[in-house]
């Protein structure tokens, strides 16, 4: 698929107009206003990430919801939207948390979770059928990801560290100036040995074009490994493996899996990459 043929997310033009004259510091207010005005359909995918469902069920040895003592691992989805991925993780045994800057988003996610935990939709499972097993909890928090205030609430059980973090469209919704902050914040909240899973999107978009969504060339190189902005590739091959392997020890995360997902949302199908990065 060529860059020109890649499907564009619905509502892209509207988003560009909303954010083109806003200061980076004011972007959070912009997203909150879109939730308040009922315009979340501009980016809403309507279901959990098929690529995340796949890897959770296929890589159960790598991504296990239980600790050795039987306690549940904690997962977090910053910028969780209506909470599709949070609920899916809870249905697969994690105590899952969703973080949103908008009070309206939190309320909509809580309503969605209440219904889905009782009667899950087929898209939460790879086979389309409900997998039997113990469920975890789904909790939603209001807060700014780049502030530590939200992490000191009783709702997360007194621990500010998570075993798993998932990012799909949160990173691409952030102005590139905030990408270093994103990487630093992920390193802060993921515990040593924990996993940062990224469905990397939109890889088809020229990073020089305005957003959101803002294009990027990858997440590990050079964003996680070098503290860059995810735009510069340098002398790395298209698969990103040679140079990323050489430099991975310089960052807080070590990439342990990198593959094109068999399934993904239509907006990035055929161009998305799935990466699993382990906190050192």
CSV table of N, CA and C in Angstrom, one decimal, residues 9 56 62 71 86 94 97 166 174 189 194 214 244 250:
chain,number,residue,atom,x,y,z
A,9,UNK,N,-7.9,8.7,8.5
A,9,UNK,CA,-8.9,8.7,9.6
A,9,UNK,C,-10.1,9.6,9.3
A,56,UNK,N,-2.4,-10.3,22.9
A,56,UNK,CA,-2.7,-10.7,24.3
A,56,UNK,C,-3.1,-12.2,24.3
A,62,UNK,N,4.4,-14.3,27.2
A,62,UNK,CA,5.0,-12.9,27.3
A,62,UNK,C,4.1,-11.9,28.1
A,71,UNK,N,-1.6,-12.7,42.1
A,71,UNK,CA,-2.2,-11.4,42.1
A,71,UNK,C,-2.3,-10.9,40.7
A,86,UNK,N,-9.3,-0.8,27.5
A,86,UNK,CA,-9.3,-1.0,29.0
A,86,UNK,C,-10.2,-2.2,29.3
A,94,UNK,N,-6.5,-8.6,33.5
A,94,UNK,CA,-5.8,-7.5,34.1
A,94,UNK,C,-6.7,-6.6,35.0
A,97,UNK,N,-6.7,0.2,33.8
A,97,UNK,CA,-7.0,1.5,34.1
A,97,UNK,C,-6.9,2.4,32.9
A,166,UNK,N,-0.4,0.5,27.3
A,166,UNK,CA,-0.7,0.4,25.8
A,166,UNK,C,-1.0,1.7,25.2
A,174,UNK,N,-0.6,13.7,20.1
A,174,UNK,CA,0.2,14.7,20.8
A,174,UNK,C,1.1,15.4,19.8
A,189,UNK,N,6.0,5.4,34.6
A,189,UNK,CA,4.9,4.7,35.1
A,189,UNK,C,5.0,3.2,34.9
A,194,UNK,N,8.3,-4.4,33.2
A,194,UNK,CA,7.0,-4.2,32.6
A,194,UNK,C,7.1,-3.9,31.1
A,214,UNK,N,-0.4,13.2,14.0
A,214,UNK,CA,0.9,13.6,13.5
A,214,UNK,C,1.6,12.3,13.1
A,244,UNK,N,18.3,0.1,15.5
A,244,UNK,CA,17.5,0.0,16.8
A,244,UNK,C,18.2,-0.9,17.7
A,250,UNK,N,20.6,2.5,25.2
A,250,UNK,CA,20.8,3.9,25.6
A,250,UNK,C,19.5,4.4,26.2
